[in-house]
mmCIF file of C-alpha atoms in Angstrom:
data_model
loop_
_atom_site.group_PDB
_atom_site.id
_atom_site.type_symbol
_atom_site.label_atom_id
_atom_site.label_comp_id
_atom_site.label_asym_id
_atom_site.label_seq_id
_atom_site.Cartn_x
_atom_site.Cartn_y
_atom_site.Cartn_z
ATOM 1 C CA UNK V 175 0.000 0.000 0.000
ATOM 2 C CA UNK V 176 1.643 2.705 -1.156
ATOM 3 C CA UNK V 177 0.660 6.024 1.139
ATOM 4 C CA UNK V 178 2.510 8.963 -0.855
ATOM 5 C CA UNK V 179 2.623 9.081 -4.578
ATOM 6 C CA UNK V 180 4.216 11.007 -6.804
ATOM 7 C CA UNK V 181 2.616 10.120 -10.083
ATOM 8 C CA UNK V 182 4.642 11.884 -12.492
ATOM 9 C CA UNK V 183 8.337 10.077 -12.657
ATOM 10 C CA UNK V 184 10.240 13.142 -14.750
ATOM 11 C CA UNK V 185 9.003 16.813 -15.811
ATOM 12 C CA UNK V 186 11.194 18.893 -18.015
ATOM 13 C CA UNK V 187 10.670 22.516 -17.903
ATOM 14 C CA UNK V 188 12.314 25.419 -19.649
ATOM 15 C CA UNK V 189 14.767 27.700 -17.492
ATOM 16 C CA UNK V 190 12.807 30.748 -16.075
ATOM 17 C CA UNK V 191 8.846 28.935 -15.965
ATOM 18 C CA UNK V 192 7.303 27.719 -13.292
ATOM 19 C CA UNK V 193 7.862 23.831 -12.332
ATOM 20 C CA UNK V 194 5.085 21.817 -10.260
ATOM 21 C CA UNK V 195 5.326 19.038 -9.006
ATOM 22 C CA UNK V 196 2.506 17.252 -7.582
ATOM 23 C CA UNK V 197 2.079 14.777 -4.830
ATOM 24 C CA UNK V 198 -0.473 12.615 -3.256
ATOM 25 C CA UNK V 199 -1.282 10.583 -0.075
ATOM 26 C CA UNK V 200 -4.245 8.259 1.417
ATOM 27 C CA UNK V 201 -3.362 8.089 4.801
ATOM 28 C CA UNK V 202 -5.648 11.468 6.478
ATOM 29 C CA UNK V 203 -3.874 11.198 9.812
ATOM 30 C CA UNK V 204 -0.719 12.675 7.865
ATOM 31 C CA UNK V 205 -0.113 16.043 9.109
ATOM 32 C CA UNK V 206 3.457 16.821 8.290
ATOM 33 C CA UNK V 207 4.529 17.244 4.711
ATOM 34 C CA UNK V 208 8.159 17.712 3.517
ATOM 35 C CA UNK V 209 10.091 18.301 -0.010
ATOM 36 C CA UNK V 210 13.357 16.893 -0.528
ATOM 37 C CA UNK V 211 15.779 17.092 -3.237
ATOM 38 C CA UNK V 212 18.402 14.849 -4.455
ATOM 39 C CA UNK V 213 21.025 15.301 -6.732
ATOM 40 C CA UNK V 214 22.515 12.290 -8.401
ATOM 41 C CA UNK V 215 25.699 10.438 -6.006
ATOM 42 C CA UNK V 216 24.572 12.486 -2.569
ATOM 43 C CA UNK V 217 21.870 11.975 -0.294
ATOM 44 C CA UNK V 218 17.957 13.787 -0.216
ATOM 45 C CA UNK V 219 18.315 17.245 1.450
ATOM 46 C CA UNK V 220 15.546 18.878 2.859
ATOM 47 C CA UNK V 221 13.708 21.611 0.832
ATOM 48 C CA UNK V 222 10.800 22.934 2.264
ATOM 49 C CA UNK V 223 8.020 21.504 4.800
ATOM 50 C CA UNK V 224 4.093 22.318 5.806
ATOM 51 C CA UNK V 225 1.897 21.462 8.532
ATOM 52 C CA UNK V 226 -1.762 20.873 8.240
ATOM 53 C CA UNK V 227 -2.380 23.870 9.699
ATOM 54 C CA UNK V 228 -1.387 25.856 7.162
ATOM 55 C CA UNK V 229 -2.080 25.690 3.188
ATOM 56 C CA UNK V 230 0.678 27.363 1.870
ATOM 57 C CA UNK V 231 4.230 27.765 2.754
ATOM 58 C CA UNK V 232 6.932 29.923 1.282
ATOM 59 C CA UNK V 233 10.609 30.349 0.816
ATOM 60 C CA UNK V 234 12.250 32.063 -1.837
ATOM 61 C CA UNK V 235 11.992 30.564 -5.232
ATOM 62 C CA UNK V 236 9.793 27.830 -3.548
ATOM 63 C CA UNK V 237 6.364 27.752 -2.323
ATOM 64 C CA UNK V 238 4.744 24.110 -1.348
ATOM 65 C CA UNK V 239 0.711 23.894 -1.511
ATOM 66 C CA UNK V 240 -1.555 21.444 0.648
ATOM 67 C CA UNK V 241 -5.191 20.481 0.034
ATOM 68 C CA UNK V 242 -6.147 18.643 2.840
ATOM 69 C CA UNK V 243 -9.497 17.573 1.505
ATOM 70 C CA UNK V 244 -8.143 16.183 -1.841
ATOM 71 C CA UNK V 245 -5.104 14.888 -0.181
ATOM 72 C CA UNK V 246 -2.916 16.812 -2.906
ATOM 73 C CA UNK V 247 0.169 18.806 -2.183
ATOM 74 C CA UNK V 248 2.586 20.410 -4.710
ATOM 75 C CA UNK V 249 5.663 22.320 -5.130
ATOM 76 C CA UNK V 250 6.040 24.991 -7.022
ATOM 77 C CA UNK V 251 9.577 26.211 -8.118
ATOM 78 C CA UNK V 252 9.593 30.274 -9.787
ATOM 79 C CA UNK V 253 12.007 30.942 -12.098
ATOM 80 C CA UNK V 254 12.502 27.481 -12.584
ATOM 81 C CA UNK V 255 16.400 27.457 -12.634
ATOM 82 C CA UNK V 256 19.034 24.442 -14.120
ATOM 83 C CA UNK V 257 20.207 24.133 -11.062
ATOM 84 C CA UNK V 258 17.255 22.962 -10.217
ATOM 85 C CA UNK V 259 17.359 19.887 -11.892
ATOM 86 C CA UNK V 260 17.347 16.629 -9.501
ATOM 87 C CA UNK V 261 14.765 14.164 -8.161
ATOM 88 C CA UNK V 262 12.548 15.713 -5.751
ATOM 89 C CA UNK V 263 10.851 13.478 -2.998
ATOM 90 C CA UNK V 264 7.520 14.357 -1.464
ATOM 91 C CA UNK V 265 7.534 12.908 2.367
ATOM 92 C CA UNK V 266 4.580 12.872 4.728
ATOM 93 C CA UNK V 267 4.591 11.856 8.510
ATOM 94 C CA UNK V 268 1.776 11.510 10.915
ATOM 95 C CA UNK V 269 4.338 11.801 14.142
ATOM 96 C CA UNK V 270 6.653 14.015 15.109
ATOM 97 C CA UNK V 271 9.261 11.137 15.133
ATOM 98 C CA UNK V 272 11.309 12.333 11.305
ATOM 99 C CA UNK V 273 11.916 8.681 11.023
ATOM 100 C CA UNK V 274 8.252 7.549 10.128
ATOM 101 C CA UNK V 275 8.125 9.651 7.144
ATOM 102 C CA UNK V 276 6.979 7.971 4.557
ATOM 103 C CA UNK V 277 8.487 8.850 1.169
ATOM 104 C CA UNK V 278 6.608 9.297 -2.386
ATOM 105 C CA UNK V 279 9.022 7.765 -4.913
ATOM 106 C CA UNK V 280 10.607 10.841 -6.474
ATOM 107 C CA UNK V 281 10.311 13.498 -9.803
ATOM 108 C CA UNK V 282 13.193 13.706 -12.195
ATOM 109 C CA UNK V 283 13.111 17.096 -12.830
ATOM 110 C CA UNK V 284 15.039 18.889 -16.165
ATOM 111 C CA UNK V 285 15.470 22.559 -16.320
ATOM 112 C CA UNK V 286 16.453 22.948 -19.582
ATOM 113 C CA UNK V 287 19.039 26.614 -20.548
ATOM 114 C CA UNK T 30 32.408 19.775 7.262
ATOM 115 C CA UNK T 31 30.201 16.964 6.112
ATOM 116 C CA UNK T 32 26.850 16.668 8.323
ATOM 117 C CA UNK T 33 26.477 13.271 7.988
ATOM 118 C CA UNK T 34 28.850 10.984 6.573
ATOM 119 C CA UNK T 35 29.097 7.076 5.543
ATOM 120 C CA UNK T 36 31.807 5.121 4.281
ATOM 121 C CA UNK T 37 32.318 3.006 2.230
ATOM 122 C CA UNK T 38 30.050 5.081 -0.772
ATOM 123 C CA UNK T 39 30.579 1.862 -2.703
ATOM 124 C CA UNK T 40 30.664 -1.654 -2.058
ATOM 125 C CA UNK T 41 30.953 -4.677 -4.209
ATOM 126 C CA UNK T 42 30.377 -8.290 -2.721
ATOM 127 C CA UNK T 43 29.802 -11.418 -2.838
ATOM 128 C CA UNK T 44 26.715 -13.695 -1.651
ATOM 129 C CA UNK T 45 27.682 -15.149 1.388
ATOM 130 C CA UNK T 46 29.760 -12.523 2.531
ATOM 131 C CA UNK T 47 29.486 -10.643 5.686
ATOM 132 C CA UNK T 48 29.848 -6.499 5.784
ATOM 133 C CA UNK T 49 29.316 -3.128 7.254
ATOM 134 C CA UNK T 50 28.483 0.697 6.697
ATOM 135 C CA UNK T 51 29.653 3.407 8.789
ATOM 136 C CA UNK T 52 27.905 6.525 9.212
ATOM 137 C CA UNK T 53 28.865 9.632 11.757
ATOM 138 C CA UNK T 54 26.850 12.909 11.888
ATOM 139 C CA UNK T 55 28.679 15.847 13.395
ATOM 140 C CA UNK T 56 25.119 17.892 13.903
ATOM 141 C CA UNK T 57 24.534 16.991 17.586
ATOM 142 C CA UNK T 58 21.391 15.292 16.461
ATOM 143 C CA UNK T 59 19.906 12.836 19.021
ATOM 144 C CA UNK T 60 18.625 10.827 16.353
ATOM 145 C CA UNK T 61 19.734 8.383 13.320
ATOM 146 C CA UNK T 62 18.404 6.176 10.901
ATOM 147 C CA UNK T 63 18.962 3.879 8.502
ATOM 148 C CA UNK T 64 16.949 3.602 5.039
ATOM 149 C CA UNK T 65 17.519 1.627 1.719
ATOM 150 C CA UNK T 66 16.649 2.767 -1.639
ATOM 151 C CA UNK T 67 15.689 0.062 -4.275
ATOM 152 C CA UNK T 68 15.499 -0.295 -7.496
ATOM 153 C CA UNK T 69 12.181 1.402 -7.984
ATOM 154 C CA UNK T 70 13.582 4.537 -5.795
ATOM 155 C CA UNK T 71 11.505 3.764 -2.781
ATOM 156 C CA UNK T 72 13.121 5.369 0.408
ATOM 157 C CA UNK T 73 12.183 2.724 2.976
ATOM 158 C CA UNK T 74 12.877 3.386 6.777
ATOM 159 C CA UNK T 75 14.626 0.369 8.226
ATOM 160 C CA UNK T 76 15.924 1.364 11.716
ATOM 161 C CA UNK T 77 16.068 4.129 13.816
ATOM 162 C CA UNK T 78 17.684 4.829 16.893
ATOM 163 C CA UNK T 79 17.036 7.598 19.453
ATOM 164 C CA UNK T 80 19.926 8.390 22.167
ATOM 165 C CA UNK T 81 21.444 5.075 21.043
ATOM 166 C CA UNK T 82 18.161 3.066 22.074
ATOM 167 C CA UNK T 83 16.175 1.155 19.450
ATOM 168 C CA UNK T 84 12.835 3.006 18.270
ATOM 169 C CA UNK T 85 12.195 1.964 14.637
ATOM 170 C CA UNK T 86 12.584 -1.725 13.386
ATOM 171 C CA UNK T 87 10.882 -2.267 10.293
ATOM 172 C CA UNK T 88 10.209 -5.503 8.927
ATOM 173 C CA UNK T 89 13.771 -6.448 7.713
ATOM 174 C CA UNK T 90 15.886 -9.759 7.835
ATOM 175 C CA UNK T 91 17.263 -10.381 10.921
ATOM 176 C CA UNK T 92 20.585 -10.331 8.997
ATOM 177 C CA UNK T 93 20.684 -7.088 9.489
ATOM 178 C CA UNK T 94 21.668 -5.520 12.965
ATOM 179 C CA UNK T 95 22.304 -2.157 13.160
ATOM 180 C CA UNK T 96 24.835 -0.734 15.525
ATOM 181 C CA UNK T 97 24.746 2.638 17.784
ATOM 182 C CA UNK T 98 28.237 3.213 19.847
ATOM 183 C CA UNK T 99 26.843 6.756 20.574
ATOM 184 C CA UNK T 100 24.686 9.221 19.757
ATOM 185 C CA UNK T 101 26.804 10.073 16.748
ATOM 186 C CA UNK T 102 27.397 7.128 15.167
ATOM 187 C CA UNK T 103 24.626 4.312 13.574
ATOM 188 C CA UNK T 104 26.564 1.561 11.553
ATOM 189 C CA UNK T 105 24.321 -1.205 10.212
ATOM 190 C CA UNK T 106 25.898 -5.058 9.526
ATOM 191 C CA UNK T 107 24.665 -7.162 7.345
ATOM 192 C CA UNK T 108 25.420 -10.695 7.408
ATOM 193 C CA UNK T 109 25.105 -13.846 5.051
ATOM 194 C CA UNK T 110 24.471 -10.930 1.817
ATOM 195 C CA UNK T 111 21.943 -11.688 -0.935
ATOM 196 C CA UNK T 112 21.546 -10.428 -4.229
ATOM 197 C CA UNK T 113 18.581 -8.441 -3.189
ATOM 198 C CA UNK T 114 20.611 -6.478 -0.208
ATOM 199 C CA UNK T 115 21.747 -4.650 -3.439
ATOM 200 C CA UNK T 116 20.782 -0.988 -3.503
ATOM 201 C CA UNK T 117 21.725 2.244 -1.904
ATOM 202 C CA UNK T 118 21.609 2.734 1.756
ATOM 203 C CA UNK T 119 21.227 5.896 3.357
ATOM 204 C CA UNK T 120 21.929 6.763 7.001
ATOM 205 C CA UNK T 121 20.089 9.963 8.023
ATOM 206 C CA UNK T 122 19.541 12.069 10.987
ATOM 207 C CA UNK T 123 17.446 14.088 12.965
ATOM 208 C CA UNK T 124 16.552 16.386 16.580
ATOM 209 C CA UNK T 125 13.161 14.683 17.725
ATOM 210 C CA UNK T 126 10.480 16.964 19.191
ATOM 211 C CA UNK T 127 9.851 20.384 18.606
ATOM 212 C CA UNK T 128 9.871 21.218 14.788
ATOM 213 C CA UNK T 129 12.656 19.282 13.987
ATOM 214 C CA UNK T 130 11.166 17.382 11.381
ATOM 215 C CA UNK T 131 13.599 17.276 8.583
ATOM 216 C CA UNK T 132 16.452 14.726 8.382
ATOM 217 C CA UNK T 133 19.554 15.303 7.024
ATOM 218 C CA UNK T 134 20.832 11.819 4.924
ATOM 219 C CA UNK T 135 24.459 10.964 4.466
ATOM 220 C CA UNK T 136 25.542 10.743 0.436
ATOM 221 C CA UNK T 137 25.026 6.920 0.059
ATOM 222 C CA UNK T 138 26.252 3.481 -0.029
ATOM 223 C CA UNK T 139 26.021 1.793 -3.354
ATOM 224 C CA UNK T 140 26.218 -2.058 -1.925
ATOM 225 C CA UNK T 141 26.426 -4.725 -4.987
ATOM 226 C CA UNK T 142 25.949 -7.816 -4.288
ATOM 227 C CA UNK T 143 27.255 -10.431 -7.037
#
């Protein structure tokens, strides 16, 4: 039973446009949402995170969006930059314990000059 | 200044065989973990351990035992390898409580089995 998705495996966006990347989960006792991003040889790094509370966090080039009722949260990266290019991870926990995150299976995205 | 660091970042073996990964953070964190990465890109929690006690064991062969001298160290063994212990395995850590949720992950270990 998979509890995060990530249905899209790769996007490729041109430099300067908006990227989204979309994520979904079943389990409603989630609460705790997290964006990681991996470059290829290192380990995730953490991105951006949001709380149920809220519906919208912020930070810089990076906003993350969450729809509680459809279970739906996205990233959105503006100016999409080639830099940004790596496999994001969408993570959601129900505890405050990091280590019962449970991890969508990634987006392979391509910023393309 | 790496965070969180693992050796070896590769390893090549044999079935049979009998080895371990290292991994140090540097971060004060009172929290580690260990997850492995398969083929279809799944990051799956295996262990976690909290002040060097035991607090996540997922469903995973007892062949594997992870390790935790101290706070800052979580080094997993893996005895009698199989061809499906290949994958990469990443050691992670975290401060519990508060809004310490994110992890920071160590670069990898590339274990082939053959």
């Amino acid at each position: 039973d998979q509890q995060v998705k990530q249905n899209s495996p790769s996007l490729s966006v041109q430099e300067g446009r908006i990227s989204i990347l979309n994520c979904d989960y079943t389990n409603s006792m989630f609460d705790y949402f997290l964006w990681y991003k991996k470059y290829p040889a290192e380990g995730p790094t953490f991105l951006i995170s949001i709380s149920s509370i809220k519906d919208k966090n912020e930070d810089g080039r990076f906003t993350v969006f969450l729809n509680k009722s459809a279970k739906h949260l996205s990233l959105h990266i503006v100016p999409s930059q080639p830099g940004d290019s790596a496999v994001y991870f969408c993570a959601a926990s129900a505890d405050t314990n990091a280590g019962k995150s449970t991890f969508g299976d990634g987006t392979t995205l391509t910023v393309k000059p | 200044d790496t965070a969180v660091s693992q050796t070896p970042k590769y390893l090549v073996t044999q079935m049979g065989n009998d080895k371990s990964i290292k991994c140090e953070q540097n971060l004060g964190h009172d929290t580690m973990y260990w997850y492995k990465q398969d083929s279809k890109k799944f990051l799956k929690i295996m262990f976690s351990y909290n002040n060097k006690e035991l607090i996540i064991n997922e469903t995973v062969p007892n062949r594997f035992s992870p390790k935790s001298p101290d706070k800052a160290h979580l080094n997993l063994h893996i005895n009698s390898l199989e061809l499906g212990d290949s994958a990469v395995y990443f050691c992670a850590s975290s401060l519990t409580g508060g809004a310490f949720y994110e992890q920071y992950f160590g670069p990898g270990t590339r274990l082939t089995v053959t």
